[in-house]
PDB file of C-alpha atoms and ligand atoms in Angstrom:
ATOM      1  CA  MET A 232       0.000   0.000   0.000  1.00 48.00           C
ATOM      2  CA  ARG A 233       1.245   3.466  -0.815  1.00 55.00           C
ATOM      3  CA  GLU A 234       2.322   5.475   2.186  1.00 59.00           C
ATOM      4  CA  ARG A 235       0.254   8.656   2.125  1.00 82.00           C
ATOM      5  CA  ARG A 236       1.904  10.378   5.046  1.00 94.00           C
ATOM      6  CA  LEU A 237       4.426  13.136   4.661  1.00 97.00           C
ATOM      7  CA  ARG A 238       7.930  12.207   5.740  1.00 97.00           C
ATOM      8  CA  THR A 239       9.555  15.237   7.275  1.00 95.00           C
ATOM      9  CA  ASP A 240      13.014  13.677   6.982  1.00 96.00           C
ATOM     10  CA  ALA A 241      12.864  13.565   3.180  1.00 97.00           C
ATOM     11  CA  LEU A 242      11.542  16.943   2.118  1.00 98.00           C
ATOM     12  CA  PRO A 243      12.470  18.452  -1.225  1.00 98.00           C
ATOM     13  CA  ARG A 244      14.967  21.185  -0.490  1.00 98.00           C
ATOM     14  CA  HIS A 245      13.792  23.306  -3.408  1.00 99.00           C
ATOM     15  CA  VAL A 246      10.199  23.369  -4.668  1.00 99.00           C
ATOM     16  CA  ALA A 247       9.450  25.324  -7.842  1.00 99.00           C
ATOM     17  CA  ILE A 248       5.875  26.052  -8.908  1.00 99.00           C
ATOM     18  CA  ILE A 249       4.347  26.995 -12.245  1.00 99.00           C
ATOM     19  CA  MET A 250       1.253  28.752 -10.939  1.00 98.00           C
ATOM     20  CA  ASP A 251      -1.108  28.209 -13.859  1.00 98.00           C
ATOM     21  CA  GLY A 252      -4.859  28.308 -14.352  1.00 98.00           C
ATOM     22  CA  ASN A 253      -5.975  31.673 -12.969  1.00 98.00           C
ATOM     23  CA  GLY A 254      -7.738  32.554 -16.216  1.00 98.00           C
ATOM     24  CA  ARG A 255      -9.620  29.278 -16.529  1.00 98.00           C
ATOM     25  CA  TRP A 256     -10.545  29.353 -12.830  1.00 98.00           C
ATOM     26  CA  ALA A 257     -12.155  32.758 -13.402  1.00 98.00           C
ATOM     27  CA  GLU A 258     -13.771  31.996 -16.730  1.00 98.00           C
ATOM     28  CA  SER A 259     -15.486  28.898 -15.318  1.00 98.00           C
ATOM     29  CA  ARG A 260     -17.082  31.158 -12.704  1.00 98.00           C
ATOM     30  CA  GLY A 261     -18.124  33.895 -15.114  1.00 98.00           C
ATOM     31  CA  LEU A 262     -15.430  36.202 -13.743  1.00 98.00           C
ATOM     32  CA  THR A 263     -12.791  38.191 -15.581  1.00 98.00           C
ATOM     33  CA  ARG A 264      -9.265  36.841 -15.998  1.00 98.00           C
ATOM     34  CA  ASN A 265      -7.953  39.588 -13.752  1.00 98.00           C
ATOM     35  CA  GLU A 266     -10.296  38.446 -10.995  1.00 98.00           C
ATOM     36  CA  GLY A 267      -8.701  35.049 -11.421  1.00 98.00           C
ATOM     37  CA  HIS A 268      -5.268  36.574 -10.889  1.00 98.00           C
ATOM     38  CA  ASN A 269      -6.510  38.347  -7.771  1.00 98.00           C
ATOM     39  CA  ALA A 270      -7.813  35.059  -6.413  1.00 98.00           C
ATOM     40  CA  GLY A 271      -4.433  33.502  -7.176  1.00 98.00           C
ATOM     41  CA  LEU A 272      -2.809  35.910  -4.741  1.00 97.00           C
ATOM     42  CA  GLU A 273      -4.420  34.121  -1.800  1.00 97.00           C
ATOM     43  CA  ALA A 274      -2.917  30.848  -2.986  1.00 98.00           C
ATOM     44  CA  VAL A 275       0.505  32.511  -3.138  1.00 98.00           C
ATOM     45  CA  ARG A 276       0.151  33.707   0.453  1.00 97.00           C
ATOM     46  CA  GLU A 277      -0.870  30.277   1.656  1.00 98.00           C
ATOM     47  CA  VAL A 278       1.807  28.390  -0.241  1.00 98.00           C
ATOM     48  CA  VAL A 279       4.583  30.639   1.046  1.00 98.00           C
ATOM     49  CA  ARG A 280       3.386  30.121   4.617  1.00 98.00           C
ATOM     50  CA  SER A 281       2.945  26.392   4.150  1.00 98.00           C
ATOM     51  CA  ALA A 282       6.289  25.792   2.488  1.00 98.00           C
ATOM     52  CA  HIS A 283       7.938  27.604   5.364  1.00 98.00           C
ATOM     53  CA  GLU A 284       5.975  25.659   7.976  1.00 98.00           C
ATOM     54  CA  LEU A 285       6.861  22.366   6.315  1.00 98.00           C
ATOM     55  CA  GLY A 286      10.553  23.176   6.222  1.00 98.00           C
ATOM     56  CA  VAL A 287      11.157  23.665   2.500  1.00 98.00           C
ATOM     57  CA  ARG A 288      14.405  25.632   2.089  1.00 98.00           C
ATOM     58  CA  VAL A 289      13.797  27.264  -1.300  1.00 99.00           C
ATOM     59  CA  LEU A 290      10.478  28.064  -2.970  1.00 99.00           C
ATOM     60  CA  THR A 291      10.506  29.465  -6.498  1.00 99.00           C
ATOM     61  CA  LEU A 292       7.253  30.825  -7.898  1.00 98.00           C
ATOM     62  CA  TYR A 293       6.819  31.452 -11.613  1.00 98.00           C
ATOM     63  CA  ALA A 294       4.950  34.727 -11.431  1.00 98.00           C
ATOM     64  CA  PHE A 295       5.386  36.137 -14.932  1.00 98.00           C
ATOM     65  CA  SER A 296       7.134  34.665 -17.941  1.00 98.00           C
ATOM     66  CA  GLN A 297       9.057  36.457 -20.637  1.00 98.00           C
ATOM     67  CA  GLU A 298       6.301  35.386 -23.033  1.00 98.00           C
ATOM     68  CA  ASN A 299       3.582  36.768 -20.742  1.00 98.00           C
ATOM     69  CA  TRP A 300       4.620  40.258 -21.924  1.00 98.00           C
ATOM     70  CA  ASN A 301       2.685  39.364 -25.094  1.00 98.00           C
ATOM     71  CA  ARG A 302      -0.646  39.239 -23.241  1.00 98.00           C
ATOM     72  CA  PRO A 303      -3.128  42.121 -23.573  1.00 98.00           C
ATOM     73  CA  GLN A 304      -1.732  45.255 -21.930  1.00 98.00           C
ATOM     74  CA  GLY A 305      -4.572  45.424 -19.390  1.00 98.00           C
ATOM     75  CA  GLU A 306      -3.745  41.937 -18.140  1.00 98.00           C
ATOM     76  CA  VAL A 307      -0.007  42.654 -18.017  1.00 98.00           C
ATOM     77  CA  ASP A 308      -0.706  45.779 -15.962  1.00 97.00           C
ATOM     78  CA  ALA A 309      -2.990  43.845 -13.604  1.00 97.00           C
ATOM     79  CA  LEU A 310      -0.345  41.178 -13.027  1.00 98.00           C
ATOM     80  CA  MET A 311       2.289  43.822 -12.285  1.00 97.00           C
ATOM     81  CA  ARG A 312      -0.036  45.561  -9.843  1.00 96.00           C
ATOM     82  CA  LEU A 313      -0.638  42.249  -8.145  1.00 96.00           C
ATOM     83  CA  LEU A 314       3.040  41.798  -7.474  1.00 96.00           C
ATOM     84  CA  ASP A 315       3.089  45.272  -6.035  1.00 95.00           C
ATOM     85  CA  ARG A 316       0.193  44.349  -3.760  1.00 95.00           C
ATOM     86  CA  TYR A 317       1.849  41.136  -2.653  1.00 96.00           C
ATOM     87  CA  VAL A 318       4.991  42.963  -1.594  1.00 96.00           C
ATOM     88  CA  ASP A 319       2.964  45.660   0.204  1.00 95.00           C
ATOM     89  CA  SER A 320       0.778  43.254   2.107  1.00 96.00           C
ATOM     90  CA  GLU A 321       3.180  40.390   2.819  1.00 97.00           C
ATOM     91  CA  VAL A 322       6.674  41.697   3.303  1.00 97.00           C
ATOM     92  CA  ASP A 323       6.251  42.289   7.048  1.00 98.00           C
ATOM     93  CA  GLU A 324       5.087  38.734   7.680  1.00 97.00           C
ATOM     94  CA  VAL A 325       7.638  37.266   5.293  1.00 98.00           C
ATOM     95  CA  ASP A 326      10.403  39.143   7.070  1.00 98.00           C
ATOM     96  CA  ARG A 327       9.093  38.181  10.512  1.00 98.00           C
ATOM     97  CA  ASN A 328       9.211  34.537   9.452  1.00 98.00           C
ATOM     98  CA  GLY A 329      12.848  34.838   8.457  1.00 98.00           C
ATOM     99  CA  ILE A 330      12.157  34.402   4.753  1.00 98.00           C
ATOM    100  CA  GLN A 331      14.552  35.903   2.241  1.00 98.00           C
ATOM    101  CA  ILE A 332      13.076  37.312  -0.965  1.00 98.00           C
ATOM    102  CA  ARG A 333      14.866  37.128  -4.299  1.00 98.00           C
ATOM    103  CA  ALA A 334      13.847  37.674  -7.903  1.00 98.00           C
ATOM    104  CA  VAL A 335      15.074  36.119 -11.129  1.00 98.00           C
ATOM    105  CA  GLY A 336      14.397  37.246 -14.672  1.00 98.00           C
ATOM    106  CA  ARG A 337      14.992  40.230 -16.876  1.00 98.00           C
ATOM    107  CA  LEU A 338      14.002  42.608 -14.126  1.00 97.00           C
ATOM    108  CA  ASP A 339      15.050  45.674 -16.092  1.00 97.00           C
ATOM    109  CA  GLU A 340      11.874  45.135 -18.135  1.00 97.00           C
ATOM    110  CA  VAL A 341       9.646  45.381 -15.046  1.00 97.00           C
ATOM    111  CA  PRO A 342       8.121  48.854 -14.420  1.00 97.00           C
ATOM    112  CA  GLY A 343      10.499  50.964 -12.330  1.00 97.00           C
ATOM    113  CA  ALA A 344       8.205  51.573  -9.350  1.00 95.00           C
ATOM    114  CA  ILE A 345       7.558  47.867  -8.868  1.00 96.00           C
ATOM    115  CA  ARG A 346      11.189  46.962  -9.348  1.00 97.00           C
ATOM    116  CA  ARG A 347      12.224  49.487  -6.723  1.00 97.00           C
ATOM    117  CA  LYS A 348       9.685  48.136  -4.266  1.00 96.00           C
ATOM    118  CA  LEU A 349      10.937  44.630  -4.884  1.00 97.00           C
ATOM    119  CA  ASP A 350      14.530  45.810  -4.453  1.00 97.00           C
ATOM    120  CA  VAL A 351      13.609  47.252  -1.060  1.00 98.00           C
ATOM    121  CA  ALA A 352      12.030  43.931  -0.022  1.00 98.00           C
ATOM    122  CA  ILE A 353      15.059  41.987  -1.271  1.00 98.00           C
ATOM    123  CA  GLU A 354      17.412  44.287   0.613  1.00 98.00           C
ATOM    124  CA  ARG A 355      15.322  44.191   3.778  1.00 98.00           C
ATOM    125  CA  THR A 356      15.189  40.386   3.885  1.00 98.00           C
ATOM    126  CA  ARG A 357      18.748  39.722   2.688  1.00 98.00           C
ATOM    127  CA  GLY A 358      19.953  38.422   6.065  1.00 98.00           C
ATOM    128  CA  ASN A 359      17.036  35.987   6.576  1.00 98.00           C
ATOM    129  CA  ASP A 360      17.862  32.312   6.408  1.00 98.00           C
ATOM    130  CA  GLU A 361      14.716  30.314   7.221  1.00 98.00           C
ATOM    131  CA  MET A 362      13.652  29.955   3.595  1.00 98.00           C
ATOM    132  CA  VAL A 363      14.459  31.611   0.282  1.00 98.00           C
ATOM    133  CA  LEU A 364      11.431  32.783  -1.698  1.00 98.00           C
ATOM    134  CA  VAL A 365      12.294  33.404  -5.341  1.00 98.00           C
ATOM    135  CA  PHE A 366       9.965  35.211  -7.719  1.00 98.00           C
ATOM    136  CA  ALA A 367      10.570  34.338 -11.363  1.00 98.00           C
ATOM    137  CA  LEU A 368       9.470  37.525 -12.982  1.00 98.00           C
ATOM    138  CA  SER A 369       9.888  38.551 -16.588  1.00 98.00           C
ATOM    139  CA  TYR A 370      11.615  35.192 -16.573  1.00 98.00           C
ATOM    140  CA  GLY A 371      12.480  32.780 -19.353  1.00 98.00           C
ATOM    141  CA  GLY A 372      14.722  29.749 -19.105  1.00 98.00           C
ATOM    142  CA  ARG A 373      16.140  30.274 -22.578  1.00 98.00           C
ATOM    143  CA  GLN A 374      16.775  33.943 -21.855  1.00 98.00           C
ATOM    144  CA  GLU A 375      18.585  32.970 -18.652  1.00 98.00           C
ATOM    145  CA  ILE A 376      20.846  30.654 -20.631  1.00 98.00           C
ATOM    146  CA  VAL A 377      21.413  33.363 -23.258  1.00 98.00           C
ATOM    147  CA  ASP A 378      22.380  35.800 -20.505  1.00 98.00           C
ATOM    148  CA  ALA A 379      24.805  33.232 -19.083  1.00 98.00           C
ATOM    149  CA  VAL A 380      26.367  32.696 -22.523  1.00 98.00           C
ATOM    150  CA  LYS A 381      26.801  36.457 -22.896  1.00 98.00           C
ATOM    151  CA  LYS A 382      28.734  36.612 -19.617  1.00 98.00           C
ATOM    152  CA  LEU A 383      30.982  33.778 -20.741  1.00 98.00           C
ATOM    153  CA  VAL A 384      31.611  35.329 -24.160  1.00 98.00           C
ATOM    154  CA  ALA A 385      32.503  38.645 -22.522  1.00 98.00           C
ATOM    155  CA  GLU A 386      35.031  36.878 -20.302  1.00 97.00           C
ATOM    156  CA  ALA A 387      36.454  35.002 -23.271  1.00 97.00           C
ATOM    157  CA  GLU A 388      36.774  38.225 -25.270  1.00 97.00           C
ATOM    158  CA  SER A 389      38.680  39.861 -22.459  1.00 97.00           C
ATOM    159  CA  GLY A 390      41.106  36.944 -22.503  1.00 96.00           C
ATOM    160  CA  LYS A 391      40.108  35.682 -19.054  1.00 95.00           C
ATOM    161  CA  LEU A 392      38.433  32.492 -20.236  1.00 96.00           C
ATOM    162  CA  ASP A 393      39.578  29.615 -22.355  1.00 96.00           C
ATOM    163  CA  ALA A 394      37.084  27.318 -24.145  1.00 95.00           C
ATOM    164  CA  ASP A 395      38.550  24.279 -22.401  1.00 96.00           C
ATOM    165  CA  ALA A 396      37.578  25.744 -19.047  1.00 97.00           C
ATOM    166  CA  VAL A 397      33.871  25.747 -19.950  1.00 97.00           C
ATOM    167  CA  ASP A 398      32.059  22.972 -18.136  1.00 98.00           C
ATOM    168  CA  GLU A 399      28.642  22.482 -16.471  1.00 98.00           C
ATOM    169  CA  LYS A 400      29.803  24.047 -13.259  1.00 98.00           C
ATOM    170  CA  LEU A 401      31.002  27.178 -14.985  1.00 98.00           C
ATOM    171  CA  VAL A 402      27.797  27.567 -17.021  1.00 98.00           C
ATOM    172  CA  ALA A 403      25.704  27.051 -13.870  1.00 98.00           C
ATOM    173  CA  SER A 404      27.755  29.714 -12.096  1.00 98.00           C
ATOM    174  CA  CYS A 405      26.602  32.258 -14.696  1.00 98.00           C
ATOM    175  CA  LEU A 406      22.870  31.658 -14.127  1.00 98.00           C
ATOM    176  CA  TYR A 407      20.784  34.233 -12.241  1.00 98.00           C
ATOM    177  CA  GLU A 408      21.018  32.734  -8.707  1.00 98.00           C
ATOM    178  CA  PRO A 409      23.905  30.287  -8.877  1.00 98.00           C
ATOM    179  CA  ASP A 410      24.053  29.554  -5.164  1.00 98.00           C
ATOM    180  CA  LEU A 411      20.573  27.982  -5.043  1.00 98.00           C
ATOM    181  CA  PRO A 412      20.208  24.206  -5.364  1.00 98.00           C
ATOM    182  CA  ASP A 413      18.313  22.890  -8.393  1.00 98.00           C
ATOM    183  CA  PRO A 414      14.606  22.231  -7.778  1.00 98.00           C
ATOM    184  CA  ASP A 415      13.945  18.738  -6.454  1.00 98.00           C
ATOM    185  CA  LEU A 416      10.236  19.066  -7.108  1.00 99.00           C
ATOM    186  CA  LEU A 417       8.525  21.017  -9.882  1.00 99.00           C
ATOM    187  CA  ILE A 418       4.781  21.499  -9.436  1.00 99.00           C
ATOM    188  CA  ARG A 419       2.493  22.720 -12.197  1.00 99.00           C
ATOM    189  CA  THR A 420      -1.132  23.530 -11.544  1.00 99.00           C
ATOM    190  CA  GLY A 421      -3.694  23.974 -14.308  1.00 98.00           C
ATOM    191  CA  ALA A 422      -3.500  20.490 -15.860  1.00 98.00           C
ATOM    192  CA  GLU A 423      -0.958  21.383 -18.519  1.00 98.00           C
ATOM    193  CA  TRP A 424       1.963  18.993 -19.055  1.00 98.00           C
ATOM    194  CA  ARG A 425       4.610  21.417 -20.189  1.00 98.00           C
ATOM    195  CA  VAL A 426       7.395  23.486 -18.704  1.00 98.00           C
ATOM    196  CA  SER A 427       6.704  26.776 -20.511  1.00 98.00           C
ATOM    197  CA  ASN A 428      10.302  28.011 -20.484  1.00 98.00           C
ATOM    198  CA  PHE A 429      10.742  27.640 -16.716  1.00 98.00           C
ATOM    199  CA  LEU A 430      14.193  26.941 -15.228  1.00 98.00           C
ATOM    200  CA  LEU A 431      15.247  24.880 -18.224  1.00 98.00           C
ATOM    201  CA  TRP A 432      18.789  24.266 -17.025  1.00 98.00           C
ATOM    202  CA  GLN A 433      17.900  23.684 -13.383  1.00 98.00           C
ATOM    203  CA  ILE A 434      15.075  21.155 -13.854  1.00 98.00           C
ATOM    204  CA  ALA A 435      17.295  18.607 -15.620  1.00 98.00           C
ATOM    205  CA  TYR A 436      16.582  16.072 -12.844  1.00 98.00           C
ATOM    206  CA  SER A 437      13.596  17.558 -11.022  1.00 98.00           C
ATOM    207  CA  GLU A 438      10.630  15.361 -10.203  1.00 98.00           C
ATOM    208  CA  ILE A 439       7.505  16.769 -11.864  1.00 98.00           C
ATOM    209  CA  HIS A 440       4.049  16.858 -10.305  1.00 98.00           C
ATOM    210  CA  VAL A 441       1.159  18.113 -12.449  1.00 98.00           C
ATOM    211  CA  THR A 442      -2.224  18.725 -10.864  1.00 98.00           C
ATOM    212  CA  ASN A 443      -5.595  19.459 -12.443  1.00 98.00           C
ATOM    213  CA  LEU A 444      -6.300  22.079  -9.800  1.00 98.00           C
ATOM    214  CA  MET A 445      -6.336  25.636 -11.015  1.00 98.00           C
ATOM    215  CA  TRP A 446      -3.875  27.844  -9.143  1.00 98.00           C
ATOM    216  CA  PRO A 447      -6.442  29.862  -7.083  1.00 98.00           C
ATOM    217  CA  ASP A 448      -7.634  26.574  -5.534  1.00 98.00           C
ATOM    218  CA  PHE A 449      -4.158  25.429  -4.460  1.00 98.00           C
ATOM    219  CA  ARG A 450      -3.799  25.123  -0.682  1.00 98.00           C
ATOM    220  CA  LYS A 451      -1.455  23.638   1.906  1.00 98.00           C
ATOM    221  CA  GLN A 452      -2.910  20.150   1.557  1.00 98.00           C
ATOM    222  CA  HIS A 453      -2.131  20.187  -2.162  1.00 98.00           C
ATOM    223  CA  LEU A 454       1.455  21.133  -1.476  1.00 98.00           C
ATOM    224  CA  VAL A 455       1.623  18.277   1.022  1.00 98.00           C
ATOM    225  CA  ASP A 456       0.099  15.903  -1.588  1.00 98.00           C
ATOM    226  CA  ALA A 457       2.703  16.982  -4.144  1.00 98.00           C
ATOM    227  CA  ILE A 458       5.519  16.367  -1.666  1.00 98.00           C
ATOM    228  CA  ILE A 459       4.120  12.949  -0.765  1.00 98.00           C
ATOM    229  CA  ASP A 460       3.986  12.137  -4.480  1.00 98.00           C
ATOM    230  CA  TYR A 461       7.608  13.265  -4.756  1.00 98.00           C
ATOM    231  CA  GLN A 462       8.558  11.051  -1.839  1.00 98.00           C
ATOM    232  CA  GLN A 463       7.270   7.979  -3.709  1.00 97.00           C
ATOM    233  CA  ARG A 464       9.659   8.558  -6.579  1.00 97.00           C
ATOM    234  CA  GLU A 465      12.982   6.846  -6.981  1.00 97.00           C
ATOM    235  CA  ARG A 466      15.513   9.400  -8.182  1.00 97.00           C
ATOM    236  CA  ARG A 467      17.967   7.457 -10.272  1.00 97.00           C
ATOM    237  CA  PHE A 468      20.023  10.191 -11.956  1.00 97.00           C
ATOM    238  CA  GLY A 469      20.817   7.834 -14.814  1.00 98.00           C
ATOM    239  CA  GLN A 470      21.770   4.870 -12.647  1.00 97.00           C
ATOM    240  CA  THR A 471      19.897   1.606 -12.265  1.00 98.00           C
ATOM    241  CA  SER A 472      17.374   0.959  -9.575  1.00 97.00           C
ATOM    242  CA  ALA A 473      19.683  -1.624  -7.966  1.00 97.00           C
ATOM    243  CA  GLN A 474      22.544   0.852  -7.793  1.00 97.00           C
ATOM    244  CA  VAL A 475      20.326   3.432  -6.170  1.00 97.00           C
ATOM    245  CA  ARG A 476      19.009   0.968  -3.596  1.00 95.00           C
ATOM    246  CA  ASP A 477      22.523  -0.194  -2.749  1.00 95.00           C
ATOM    247  CA  SER A 478      23.816   3.317  -2.222  1.00 91.00           C
ATOM    248  CA  GLY A 479      20.655   4.466  -0.434  1.00 77.00           C
ATOM    249  CA  GLU A 480      21.038   7.799  -2.153  1.00 58.00           C
ATOM    250  CA  GLY A 481      18.114   7.653  -4.517  1.00 53.00           C
ATOM    251  CA  GLU A 482      15.504   8.236  -1.881  1.00 58.00           C
ATOM    252  CA  ALA A 483      13.602  11.442  -2.161  1.00 60.00           C
TER     253      ALA A 483
HETATM  254  C1  IPE B 709      -1.333  31.841 -14.546  1.00 91.61           C
HETATM  255  O1  IPE B 709      -2.628  31.747 -14.970  1.00 91.61           O
HETATM  256  C2  IPE B 709      -0.872  33.241 -14.305  1.00 91.61           C
HETATM  257  C3  IPE B 709       0.165  33.695 -15.228  1.00 91.61           C
HETATM  258  C4  IPE B 709       0.535  33.086 -16.302  1.00 91.61           C
HETATM  259  C5  IPE B 709       0.808  34.933 -14.921  1.00 91.61           C
HETATM  260  P1  IPE B 709      -3.062  31.996 -16.470  1.00 91.61           P
HETATM  261  O2  IPE B 709      -3.372  33.427 -16.631  1.00 91.61           O
HETATM  262  O3  IPE B 709      -2.057  31.475 -17.436  1.00 91.61           O
HETATM  263  O4  IPE B 709      -4.379  31.130 -16.532  1.00 91.61           O
HETATM  264  P2  IPE B 709      -4.894  30.220 -17.718  1.00 91.61           P
HETATM  265  O5  IPE B 709      -3.787  29.262 -18.056  1.00 91.61           O
HETATM  266  O6  IPE B 709      -5.225  31.112 -18.848  1.00 91.61           O
HETATM  267  O7  IPE B 709      -6.074  29.530 -17.145  1.00 91.61           O
HETATM  268  C1  IPE B 710       3.362  29.777 -17.413  1.00 91.61           C
HETATM  269  O1  IPE B 710       2.004  29.844 -17.642  1.00 91.61           O
HETATM  270  C2  IPE B 710       3.850  31.081 -16.850  1.00 91.61           C
HETATM  271  C3  IPE B 710       3.470  31.363 -15.474  1.00 91.61           C
HETATM  272  C4  IPE B 710       2.779  30.601 -14.702  1.00 91.61           C
HETATM  273  C5  IPE B 710       3.939  32.620 -14.952  1.00 91.61           C
HETATM  274  P1  IPE B 710       1.413  30.242 -19.067  1.00 91.61           P
HETATM  275  O2  IPE B 710      -0.054  30.206 -18.950  1.00 91.61           O
HETATM  276  O3  IPE B 710       2.017  31.510 -19.530  1.00 91.61           O
HETATM  277  O4  IPE B 710       1.963  29.065 -19.969  1.00 91.61           O
HETATM  278  P2  IPE B 710       1.453  28.550 -21.394  1.00 91.61           P
HETATM  279  O5  IPE B 710       1.354  29.743 -22.280  1.00 91.61           O
HETATM  280  O6  IPE B 710       0.139  27.914 -21.185  1.00 91.61           O
HETATM  281  O7  IPE B 710       2.497  27.570 -21.839  1.00 91.61           O
HETATM  282 MG1   MG B 711      -1.816  29.670 -18.339  1.00 91.61          MG
END
């Protein structure tokens, strides 16, 4: 029988979430898409609290993709305002709970006032070490890799880097937040089985959990369910099942 209890000794260190389905959640209720985004804010609040309570070390939330800039301007504006509201309403509690805020993405494309507010929150929480909360904002996995390649090319052009020195470690060190561990668990709400340009490099060996729930309905119990699902997986990293069992390292 499958064990359905959460094991606190085998938590994913880093959980990354593609928060999808706000629009469909709203449309099925006769509401506007922006009302769906507003409802999604409550799920963000709850998931941040829950991840912290459970003992997750890093939580990355995909808040706005590079491609989301192509949505209608009114929706883009509403999503930006929402981020602003989240920072306003949550930063005190987040800080009190010892959570450190970070942001990844092409943040120079985010409206100045919001970026500055986010910068203040990042600065204020810099010394916190209970959990790292990362907002992927104006984020694209391909763009992140392009930005890393640009850094490497600049170093090579200045004569400081030789092609032979380029390896996985060096490429990873040029990503946006190189000190964070790769996600162990990637959750996607909204019933869509795709990664939509999220953390392409970092999810090479992440366990993926897709749920049919729309993001505004996501609550602590669903995070717990996703982690339990993760804990049933055998992480083989290319090895055989027997090798993993012998080494005891494949357990979630
Ligand atoms: C996720 O919900 C929010 C963002 C992408 C910013 P969607 O707005 O994509 O909702 P659906 O997928 O249309 O239902
Ligand atoms: C992914 O959702 C981006 C975020 C959740 C921020 P989308 O709704 O933009 O993804 P696609 O377009 O369905 O792939
Ligand atoms: Mg969507």
